[in-house]
Amino acid sequence: MVKTLERLHRQAITYTFAFKRQSFIHSQLISSVSCRFTRSAFQQLNATWFGTITNPDATNSKRSIVLDKTYTQKTKLLNSAIPFESQNHQTPVAAAQYPVKSVRNPSTLQKQLGGYLKTFCRGELVKKRCTNLGIDLNIVKQGAEEFRLALIRNEIPSVPFDELLRKYVESSNLGSTLFPALYTFLQQRYPEQTASLSELIKSSDLRTPAELYPQARAMKRKIIMHIGPTNSGKTYAALERYKAVDSAIYCGPLRLLAQEVYQRMNAAGIACNLLTGEERRVSDGVDKWSCTVEMALVNREFDVAVVDEIQLIGDQQRGWAWTHALLALQAKEVHLCGEGTTLDIVRKLCKTTGDTLEINEYERLTSLTVAQKSLEGNFNQIKPGDAIIAFSRKNVFNAKQFVELNTPYKAAIIYGGLPPESRADQAKLFNDPESDRQVLVASDAIGMGLNLNIRRIVFYTMQKFNGTKIIPLTVSQTKQIAGRAGRFGTQWENGQVTCLETKDMALLHASMKMTAPRIMSVGITPTVEQVEQFSNSLPNDTYATLLVS
């Protein structure tokens, strides 16, 4: 075996050895050509090529070494010379993911690391980052050099030199390790000169978000969860409590839904204000509000707060607004309506806030049937009470046109870009059995609790643009929209769901059978006060820079 490798070496085939600290062997697979050597074979090979080095750690009977062969045409010869131990095989990883330092002894590696640290500590990036944090440039230069020497002398407890050496072998970029350690070092060495840095770190600490809202923490709040599928009456139960008290606020996911609650309350003789990003309808002396969740009033006290569609707390774009509402609302009772996927995370949040938690579970009030067949692309199969769900404005108008060309019915349309009054008018037309708008074409906005008399949901497609690319609908999204079919107390109590195209039926059936995954994390955002403190610590930065940095 050794002779074969010597012959390959003499033929100018290049190998790169990756050594692990202590044993000088790096066991990560970095090539599609992977071979295992016994310890004795490795010692022979090492002595032949590089001279004698310290024996590998003898705690294990075998050691592994990985060879990254530059010339892959010799693969067969190498594999035939060295048997591969397949029982311990790991999936190879591309060499580019693990940059390897070509060194023959530890002292050379230490010199290379020393050069890296010198370049890092004297580089423009360190100067720029530290001066942006309000630290004087002379302090940065002096402190960075002291930091470099302290690292080499192994005087930084958070970054032991041997650990730094190991990371250097595995990766050429140590910035994520060195920058935090440098900031801490400068704070400890120059406390007066880095006071702004201390304030900056303090103001950007989001590890305990519940503590950011002391007024809410001072209250004895009761969190009441209403968990159930669509059309189970959970929001209705919460709104009944909303009606019964003197002061209350409803926080919904859509402007259209906030407007619907506003209109419903005023129609029932209960004075209510409306607050959204587009509208503000406020009457003096009225202390009941309907708003979008981003507009939640967290600086005044209420008897009851209702937060609808709580499962959106895990949304990457808007989840912060639900977290903010849950933690910050100053209400004696906070009613959360939504899916059971949020139960675990709400329990954890309640432990941090000290609030009590009550859970009410609901069952669907009407039946929902998943069709075995699609419409096979035929719009002439559309019937009164059908709602076609499309996920772009273009597709909404295309579907409306196809319906009116292929059926005797006219279609109402609802999508996010419509003015609030127009959306309300379209929903009213569709719900009116005497209207000629017997079919609805809508975006996924209808999945968020709008009261619509829908017989059957028809998915125009089962894919949606998520802001960056087109992806399949999630289980939660599919069930939320499909559940709008079959409304209790209407002529369409028995709901149905299908797809326009046959190719989407498999995903529909699979999603309706699955349970949506539990939400394990929530969105969070800094408070206005934190942003203000951040700005005071960085007086030379613009507001836009603060938000994107």
Coordinates of C-alpha atoms in Angstrom, one line a residue:
M1 CA 0.0 0.0 0.0
V2 CA 2.7 2.4 1.0
K3 CA 4.8 1.6 -2.1
T4 CA 1.8 2.3 -4.3
L5 CA 1.3 5.7 -2.7
E6 CA 5.0 6.5 -3.1
R7 CA 4.7 5.7 -6.8
L8 CA 1.8 8.0 -7.1
H9 CA 3.7 10.7 -5.3
R10 CA 6.6 10.3 -7.6
Q11 CA 4.3 10.7 -10.5
A12 CA 3.6 14.3 -9.2
I13 CA 0.1 13.6 -8.0
T14 CA -0.7 16.2 -5.3
Y15 CA -2.2 15.3 -2.0
T16 CA -3.3 17.7 0.7
F17 CA -3.2 16.6 4.3
A18 CA -5.6 18.2 6.8
F19 CA -4.3 17.7 10.3
K20 CA -6.5 17.8 13.4
R21 CA -5.1 19.4 16.6
Q22 CA -3.0 17.0 18.8
S23 CA -3.2 14.1 16.4
F24 CA -2.6 16.3 13.4
I25 CA -5.4 14.6 11.6
H26 CA -8.6 16.3 10.3
S27 CA -11.3 13.7 10.0
Q28 CA -13.7 15.7 7.9
L29 CA -14.3 14.2 4.5
I30 CA -13.2 16.9 2.0
S31 CA -13.1 15.0 -1.2
S32 CA -15.0 12.4 -3.2
V33 CA -11.8 10.2 -2.8
S34 CA -11.7 9.0 0.8
C35 CA -9.4 6.4 2.2
R36 CA -8.8 5.0 5.8
F37 CA -5.4 4.0 7.2
T38 CA -4.5 2.2 10.3
R39 CA -2.4 4.1 12.7
S40 CA 0.7 2.1 11.8
A41 CA 0.2 2.6 8.1
F42 CA -0.2 6.4 8.7
Q43 CA 3.1 6.5 10.7
Q44 CA 4.9 4.7 7.9
L45 CA 3.5 7.0 5.3
N46 CA 4.3 10.1 7.4
A47 CA 7.9 9.0 8.1
T48 CA 8.4 8.3 4.4
W49 CA 7.1 11.7 3.1
F50 CA 7.5 14.2 5.9
G51 CA 9.9 12.8 8.5
T52 CA 9.0 11.6 11.9
I53 CA 6.4 13.6 14.0
T54 CA 4.8 12.9 17.3
N55 CA 2.7 9.8 17.4
P56 CA -1.0 10.3 17.1
D57 CA -3.1 10.2 20.2
A58 CA -3.3 6.5 21.2
T59 CA -6.7 6.6 22.7
N60 CA -8.3 4.9 19.7
S61 CA -7.0 1.9 17.9
K62 CA -7.3 3.5 14.5
R63 CA -6.9 6.9 13.1
S64 CA -8.3 8.3 9.9
I65 CA -6.7 10.6 7.3
V66 CA -8.3 12.1 4.3
L67 CA -6.5 12.7 1.0
D68 CA -7.8 15.2 -1.4
K69 CA -6.4 14.1 -4.8
T70 CA -5.9 16.7 -7.4
Y71 CA -5.8 14.4 -10.3
T72 CA -9.0 12.3 -10.1
Q73 CA -8.0 10.0 -13.0
K74 CA -6.0 8.0 -10.5
T75 CA -9.1 7.2 -8.4
K76 CA -9.2 3.5 -9.4
L77 CA -5.5 2.9 -8.7
L78 CA -5.7 4.6 -5.2
N79 CA -8.9 2.7 -4.2
S80 CA -7.5 -0.6 -5.4
A81 CA -4.3 0.0 -3.3
I82 CA -6.2 0.9 -0.1
P83 CA -9.3 -1.0 1.0
F84 CA -12.2 1.3 2.0
E85 CA -13.9 0.7 5.3
S86 CA -17.4 1.3 4.2
Q87 CA -19.1 0.5 7.5
N88 CA -17.9 3.9 9.0
H89 CA -18.3 5.8 5.7
Q90 CA -19.6 9.4 5.9
T91 CA -21.1 11.4 3.0
P92 CA -18.2 13.3 1.4
V93 CA -18.3 17.1 1.6
A94 CA -16.8 19.4 -1.0
A95 CA -13.3 20.5 -0.3
A96 CA -14.2 24.1 -0.9
Q97 CA -16.4 24.1 2.2
Y98 CA -13.5 23.3 4.5
P99 CA -10.4 25.3 3.4
V100 CA -7.3 23.3 4.3
K101 CA -4.0 24.8 5.4
S102 CA -1.1 22.9 3.8
V103 CA 1.3 22.7 6.7
R104 CA 3.8 20.1 7.8
N105 CA 4.1 21.0 11.5
P106 CA 2.3 22.9 14.2
S107 CA 4.9 25.7 14.3
T108 CA 4.2 26.6 10.7
L109 CA 0.5 26.6 11.3
Q110 CA 0.9 28.9 14.3
K111 CA 3.0 31.3 12.2
Q112 CA 0.2 31.3 9.6
L113 CA -2.4 32.1 12.2
G114 CA -0.2 34.8 13.6
G115 CA -0.1 36.4 10.2
Y116 CA -3.8 36.2 9.9
L117 CA -4.4 37.9 13.3
K118 CA -2.0 40.7 12.4
T119 CA -3.9 41.3 9.1
F120 CA -7.2 41.1 10.9
C121 CA -6.3 43.5 13.8
R122 CA -4.7 46.0 11.6
G123 CA -7.3 45.8 8.8
E124 CA -9.6 48.5 7.7
L125 CA -12.7 46.5 8.6
V126 CA -11.8 46.4 12.3
K127 CA -11.2 50.2 12.2
K128 CA -14.4 50.9 10.4
R129 CA -16.6 48.7 12.7
C130 CA -15.1 50.1 15.9
T131 CA -15.2 53.7 14.9
N132 CA -18.8 53.3 13.8
L133 CA -19.5 52.2 17.3
G134 CA -18.1 55.5 18.6
I135 CA -14.7 54.3 19.6
D136 CA -11.8 56.6 18.9
L137 CA -9.5 55.5 16.1
N138 CA -6.3 55.7 18.2
I139 CA -8.0 53.5 20.9
V140 CA -8.9 51.0 18.1
K141 CA -5.4 50.8 16.8
Q142 CA -3.8 50.4 20.2
G143 CA -6.5 48.1 21.6
A144 CA -6.5 45.8 18.5
E145 CA -2.8 45.3 18.8
E146 CA -3.0 44.5 22.5
F147 CA -5.9 42.1 21.7
R148 CA -3.7 40.3 19.1
L149 CA -0.8 39.9 21.6
A150 CA -3.2 38.7 24.3
L151 CA -4.6 36.1 21.9
I152 CA -1.1 34.8 21.1
R153 CA -0.3 34.6 24.8
N154 CA -3.6 32.7 25.4
E155 CA -4.9 35.4 27.7
I156 CA -8.4 35.7 26.3
P157 CA -10.5 33.1 28.2
S158 CA -13.4 33.3 25.7
V159 CA -11.1 32.4 22.8
P160 CA -8.4 29.9 23.8
F161 CA -5.5 29.8 21.4
D162 CA -5.8 26.1 20.7
E163 CA -9.5 26.5 19.9
L164 CA -8.6 29.4 17.6
L165 CA -6.0 27.2 16.0
R166 CA -8.5 24.5 15.4
K167 CA -11.0 26.9 13.8
Y168 CA -8.3 28.4 11.7
V169 CA -7.6 24.9 10.2
E170 CA -11.3 24.4 9.4
S171 CA -12.0 27.9 8.0
S172 CA -10.2 30.9 6.7
N173 CA -12.8 33.3 8.2
L174 CA -12.6 33.9 11.9
G175 CA -14.5 37.2 12.0
S176 CA -17.6 35.8 13.8
T177 CA -15.3 34.6 16.6
L178 CA -12.9 37.5 16.8
F179 CA -15.2 40.6 16.5
P180 CA -17.3 39.8 19.6
A181 CA -14.1 39.0 21.6
L182 CA -12.5 42.2 20.4
Y183 CA -15.5 44.3 21.5
T184 CA -15.4 42.7 24.9
F185 CA -11.7 43.2 25.2
L186 CA -11.9 46.9 24.4
Q187 CA -14.7 47.4 26.9
Q188 CA -12.7 45.8 29.7
R189 CA -9.4 47.6 28.8
Y190 CA -10.9 51.0 28.0
P191 CA -14.2 51.3 29.9
E192 CA -14.4 55.1 29.7
Q193 CA -13.5 55.4 26.1
T194 CA -16.0 52.6 25.1
A195 CA -19.0 53.8 27.1
S196 CA -21.0 54.2 23.9
L197 CA -20.3 50.6 23.0
S198 CA -21.7 49.4 26.4
E199 CA -24.9 51.4 25.8
L200 CA -25.2 50.1 22.3
I201 CA -24.9 46.5 23.5
K202 CA -27.4 47.1 26.2
S203 CA -30.0 48.8 23.9
S204 CA -29.7 46.0 21.3
D205 CA -30.3 43.2 23.8
L206 CA -33.4 41.3 22.7
R207 CA -32.9 38.1 24.8
T208 CA -35.7 38.9 27.2
P209 CA -38.4 40.6 25.1
A210 CA -41.0 40.4 27.9
E211 CA -39.1 42.8 30.0
L212 CA -39.3 45.5 27.3
Y213 CA -42.9 46.2 28.3
P214 CA -42.9 47.0 32.1
Q215 CA -46.5 48.4 32.0
A216 CA -47.9 45.1 30.8
R217 CA -45.7 43.1 33.2
A218 CA -47.1 45.2 36.1
M219 CA -50.7 44.0 35.3
K220 CA -52.1 40.7 36.3
R221 CA -53.1 39.5 32.9
K222 CA -55.1 36.4 31.9
I223 CA -54.3 34.8 28.5
I224 CA -57.2 32.9 27.0
M225 CA -56.5 30.8 23.9
H226 CA -59.3 29.9 21.5
I227 CA -57.9 26.9 19.5
G228 CA -59.7 25.3 16.6
P229 CA -60.0 24.9 12.8
T230 CA -61.6 27.4 10.5
N231 CA -65.3 27.8 11.0
S232 CA -65.3 26.5 14.5
G233 CA -66.6 29.6 16.2
K234 CA -63.4 30.5 18.1
T235 CA -63.3 34.2 17.0
Y236 CA -67.0 34.5 17.6
A237 CA -66.6 33.4 21.2
A238 CA -63.8 35.9 21.8
L239 CA -65.8 38.8 20.2
E240 CA -68.7 38.0 22.5
R241 CA -66.5 38.8 25.4
Y242 CA -65.3 41.9 23.5
K243 CA -68.9 43.1 23.3
A244 CA -69.6 42.6 27.0
V245 CA -67.0 44.9 28.5
D246 CA -66.5 48.7 28.5
S247 CA -63.1 49.0 26.8
A248 CA -61.7 46.5 24.3
I249 CA -59.5 46.2 21.3
Y250 CA -59.6 43.8 18.3
C251 CA -56.3 43.1 16.5
G252 CA -56.7 41.4 13.1
P253 CA -54.3 40.3 10.3
L254 CA -56.0 42.3 7.5
R255 CA -57.4 45.8 7.0
L256 CA -60.5 44.1 5.5
L257 CA -61.0 42.0 8.6
A258 CA -60.5 45.0 10.9
Q259 CA -63.1 46.9 8.9
E260 CA -65.5 44.0 9.0
V261 CA -65.4 43.9 12.8
Y262 CA -65.7 47.7 12.9
Q263 CA -68.8 47.6 10.7
R264 CA -70.3 44.6 12.6
M265 CA -70.0 46.3 16.0
N266 CA -71.4 49.6 14.8
A267 CA -74.3 47.9 13.1
A268 CA -75.1 46.1 16.4
G269 CA -75.2 49.5 18.1
I270 CA -71.8 49.1 19.8
A271 CA -69.7 52.2 19.1
C272 CA -66.3 51.2 17.7
N273 CA -63.2 53.0 16.3
L274 CA -61.2 51.8 13.3
L275 CA -57.4 52.1 13.1
T276 CA -55.4 50.7 10.1
G277 CA -52.5 51.8 8.1
E278 CA -54.9 53.3 5.5
E279 CA -57.8 54.5 7.7
R280 CA -58.4 56.2 11.0
R281 CA -62.0 56.6 12.1
V282 CA -62.1 57.7 15.7
S283 CA -65.0 59.1 17.7
D284 CA -64.6 61.0 21.0
G285 CA -65.5 59.0 24.1
V286 CA -65.4 55.6 22.3
D287 CA -63.1 53.1 23.9
K288 CA -63.6 50.1 21.7
W289 CA -61.2 49.6 18.8
S290 CA -60.8 47.5 15.7
C291 CA -57.3 47.6 14.2
T292 CA -54.7 45.7 12.2
V293 CA -52.2 43.9 14.5
E294 CA -49.4 46.3 13.5
M295 CA -51.4 49.2 14.8
A296 CA -52.2 47.7 18.2
L297 CA -52.6 50.3 20.9
V298 CA -50.2 49.1 23.6
N299 CA -49.9 52.3 25.7
R300 CA -53.4 52.3 27.1
E301 CA -55.3 49.9 29.3
F302 CA -58.3 47.7 28.2
D303 CA -60.6 45.2 29.8
V304 CA -60.3 42.8 26.9
A305 CA -58.0 42.4 23.9
V306 CA -58.6 40.0 21.0
V307 CA -55.6 39.0 18.8
D308 CA -56.8 37.0 15.8
E309 CA -54.9 34.4 13.7
I310 CA -52.3 34.0 16.4
Q311 CA -50.5 31.3 14.3
L312 CA -49.0 34.2 12.3
I313 CA -46.7 34.9 15.2
G314 CA -44.3 32.5 13.5
D315 CA -44.4 34.4 10.1
Q316 CA -40.9 35.6 9.0
Q317 CA -42.2 38.9 7.7
R318 CA -45.0 39.9 10.1
G319 CA -44.6 37.6 13.1
W320 CA -43.0 40.4 15.2
A321 CA -46.4 42.2 15.2
W322 CA -48.2 39.3 16.9
T323 CA -45.3 38.9 19.4
H324 CA -45.5 42.6 20.2
A325 CA -49.2 42.5 20.7
L326 CA -49.1 39.4 22.9
L327 CA -46.3 40.8 25.1
A328 CA -47.3 44.5 25.2
L329 CA -51.1 44.8 25.3
Q330 CA -52.2 46.2 28.6
A331 CA -55.5 44.2 28.9
K332 CA -56.9 42.2 31.9
E333 CA -57.9 39.5 29.4
V334 CA -56.0 38.8 26.2
H335 CA -57.9 36.4 23.9
L336 CA -55.8 34.6 21.3
C337 CA -57.6 33.0 18.4
G338 CA -56.0 30.6 16.0
E339 CA -54.5 27.2 15.4
G340 CA -53.2 24.7 18.0
T341 CA -49.8 24.9 16.5
T342 CA -49.1 28.0 18.7
L343 CA -49.9 26.3 22.0
D344 CA -46.4 25.3 23.0
I345 CA -44.8 28.6 22.1
V346 CA -47.5 30.6 23.9
R347 CA -47.0 28.5 27.0
K348 CA -43.3 29.4 27.0
L349 CA -44.1 33.1 26.5
C350 CA -46.6 33.0 29.4
K351 CA -43.9 31.6 31.7
T352 CA -41.6 34.6 30.9
T353 CA -44.4 37.1 31.4
G354 CA -46.0 35.5 34.5
D355 CA -49.5 35.6 32.9
T356 CA -52.0 32.8 33.6
L357 CA -53.1 30.7 30.6
E358 CA -56.5 29.3 29.9
I359 CA -57.1 27.0 26.9
N360 CA -60.5 26.6 25.1
E361 CA -60.6 24.1 22.2
Y362 CA -63.3 24.1 19.5
E363 CA -64.4 21.7 16.8
R364 CA -65.5 22.6 13.3
L365 CA -69.3 23.4 13.2
T366 CA -69.8 22.1 9.6
S367 CA -68.5 19.3 7.5
L368 CA -65.7 19.7 4.9
T369 CA -65.2 17.3 2.0
V370 CA -62.1 17.1 -0.2
A371 CA -63.2 16.2 -3.8
Q372 CA -61.6 13.2 -5.4
K373 CA -61.4 14.9 -8.8
S374 CA -60.3 18.4 -10.0
L375 CA -62.3 20.6 -12.4
E376 CA -59.7 19.4 -15.0
G377 CA -59.2 23.0 -16.0
N378 CA -62.8 23.5 -17.1
F379 CA -64.3 26.8 -15.8
N380 CA -67.7 25.6 -17.1
Q381 CA -67.9 23.4 -14.0
I382 CA -68.0 26.5 -11.7
K383 CA -71.3 26.8 -9.8
P384 CA -73.0 29.4 -7.6
G385 CA -71.3 29.6 -4.2
D386 CA -67.8 28.7 -5.5
A387 CA -64.8 30.7 -4.5
I388 CA -61.7 30.5 -6.8
I389 CA -58.5 31.2 -4.9
A390 CA -55.7 32.8 -6.9
F391 CA -52.4 34.2 -5.5
S392 CA -51.7 37.2 -7.7
R393 CA -53.7 40.1 -9.0
K394 CA -53.1 38.9 -12.6
N395 CA -54.6 35.5 -11.8
V396 CA -57.5 37.0 -10.0
F397 CA -58.6 39.0 -13.0
N398 CA -57.8 36.1 -15.4
A399 CA -60.0 33.7 -13.4
K400 CA -62.8 36.3 -13.2
Q401 CA -62.7 36.7 -17.0
F402 CA -62.7 32.9 -17.6
V403 CA -65.7 32.5 -15.2
E404 CA -67.8 35.1 -17.0
L405 CA -66.9 33.8 -20.4
N406 CA -67.6 30.1 -19.6
T407 CA -70.6 30.4 -17.2
P408 CA -73.8 32.4 -16.9
Y409 CA -72.6 33.9 -13.6
K410 CA -70.8 37.1 -12.8
A411 CA -67.9 37.1 -10.3
A412 CA -67.1 39.3 -7.3
I413 CA -63.5 39.9 -6.6
I414 CA -61.5 40.4 -3.4
Y415 CA -57.8 41.0 -3.2
G416 CA -55.4 43.0 -1.1
G417 CA -55.0 46.0 -3.5
L418 CA -58.7 46.9 -3.5
P419 CA -59.8 49.9 -1.5
P420 CA -61.5 48.9 1.8
E421 CA -64.9 50.2 0.6
S422 CA -64.7 48.2 -2.6
R423 CA -63.7 45.0 -0.8
A424 CA -66.6 45.3 1.6
D425 CA -69.0 46.0 -1.3
Q426 CA -67.7 42.9 -3.2
A427 CA -68.1 40.7 -0.2
K428 CA -71.6 42.0 0.4
L429 CA -72.6 41.3 -3.2
F430 CA -71.3 37.7 -3.1
N431 CA -73.1 37.0 0.2
D432 CA -76.4 38.4 -1.1
P433 CA -78.4 35.5 -2.6
E434 CA -80.4 38.0 -4.7
S435 CA -77.2 39.5 -6.3
D436 CA -76.0 38.5 -9.8
R437 CA -72.5 37.9 -8.3
Q438 CA -72.9 34.2 -7.6
V439 CA -69.2 33.4 -7.8
L440 CA -66.2 34.8 -5.9
V441 CA -62.6 35.1 -7.2
A442 CA -60.3 36.1 -4.4
S443 CA -56.7 36.0 -3.1
D444 CA -55.8 34.1 0.1
A445 CA -57.0 37.1 2.1
I446 CA -60.3 35.2 2.6
G447 CA -58.5 32.6 4.6
M448 CA -58.1 35.1 7.5
G449 CA -61.6 35.0 8.8
L450 CA -63.8 37.0 6.5
N451 CA -67.4 36.0 6.8
L452 CA -68.3 34.7 3.3
N453 CA -71.0 32.3 2.2
I454 CA -68.8 29.8 0.3
R455 CA -70.0 26.4 -0.9
R456 CA -66.8 25.2 -2.5
I457 CA -63.2 26.4 -2.5
V458 CA -61.4 25.9 -5.9
F459 CA -57.6 26.4 -5.8
Y460 CA -56.6 28.1 -9.0
T461 CA -53.1 26.9 -8.2
M462 CA -51.4 25.3 -5.1
Q463 CA -48.3 27.5 -5.4
K464 CA -47.7 31.0 -4.1
F465 CA -44.9 33.6 -4.3
N466 CA -43.4 34.0 -0.8
G467 CA -41.5 37.3 -1.5
T468 CA -38.5 35.7 -3.1
K469 CA -39.7 32.7 -5.1
I470 CA -42.8 30.6 -5.9
I471 CA -43.3 27.7 -3.4
P472 CA -46.0 25.2 -2.7
L473 CA -48.7 26.2 -0.1
T474 CA -47.9 25.0 3.4
V475 CA -50.2 22.7 5.3
S476 CA -51.4 25.6 7.5
Q477 CA -52.1 27.8 4.5
T478 CA -54.0 25.1 2.6
K479 CA -56.2 24.2 5.6
Q480 CA -56.8 27.8 6.5
I481 CA -58.2 28.6 3.0
A482 CA -60.0 25.3 2.5
G483 CA -61.8 25.7 5.8
R484 CA -63.6 28.8 4.5
A485 CA -66.0 26.5 2.6
G486 CA -69.2 25.7 4.4
R487 CA -70.3 28.4 6.7
F488 CA -72.5 27.6 9.8
G489 CA -76.0 29.0 9.6
T490 CA -76.1 29.5 5.8
Q491 CA -77.3 27.5 2.8
W492 CA -73.8 26.2 2.2
E493 CA -73.2 24.4 5.6
N494 CA -71.5 21.4 3.9
G495 CA -68.3 22.7 2.5
Q496 CA -66.2 21.2 -0.3
V497 CA -62.6 21.9 -1.6
T498 CA -61.0 21.0 -4.9
C499 CA -58.4 22.3 -7.5
L500 CA -58.8 23.7 -10.9
E501 CA -56.0 21.5 -12.3
T502 CA -55.5 17.8 -11.7
K503 CA -51.8 18.2 -11.1
D504 CA -52.5 20.0 -7.8
M505 CA -54.8 17.4 -6.3
A506 CA -52.1 15.2 -4.8
L507 CA -50.7 18.1 -2.8
L508 CA -54.2 19.1 -1.7
H509 CA -55.1 15.6 -0.5
A510 CA -51.7 15.3 1.3
S511 CA -52.0 18.7 3.0
M512 CA -55.5 18.1 4.2
K513 CA -54.5 14.8 5.8
M514 CA -51.4 16.2 7.6
T515 CA -51.1 18.0 10.8
A516 CA -49.4 21.4 10.6
P517 CA -46.0 21.5 12.4
R518 CA -45.7 23.2 15.8
I519 CA -44.4 26.8 15.8
M520 CA -41.1 26.7 17.6
S521 CA -40.0 30.3 17.2
V522 CA -41.6 33.7 17.0
G523 CA -40.8 37.1 15.3
I524 CA -39.4 39.9 17.4
T525 CA -38.6 43.6 16.8
P526 CA -36.9 46.3 18.9
T527 CA -39.0 48.8 20.6
V528 CA -39.1 52.5 19.6
E529 CA -37.2 53.3 22.7
Q530 CA -34.4 50.8 21.8
V531 CA -34.1 52.3 18.3
E532 CA -33.8 55.7 19.9
Q533 CA -31.1 54.5 22.3
F534 CA -29.3 52.9 19.4
S535 CA -29.4 56.1 17.5
N536 CA -28.0 58.1 20.4
S537 CA -25.1 55.7 20.6
L538 CA -24.4 56.1 16.8
P539 CA -24.9 59.8 16.2
N540 CA -23.2 59.8 12.8
D541 CA -25.5 57.1 11.3
T542 CA -28.8 57.8 9.5
Y543 CA -32.0 56.2 10.6
A544 CA -32.1 54.0 7.5
T545 CA -28.6 52.8 8.3
L546 CA -29.6 51.8 11.8
L547 CA -32.5 49.8 10.5
V548 CA -30.5 47.7 8.0
S549 CA -27.3 47.3 10.0

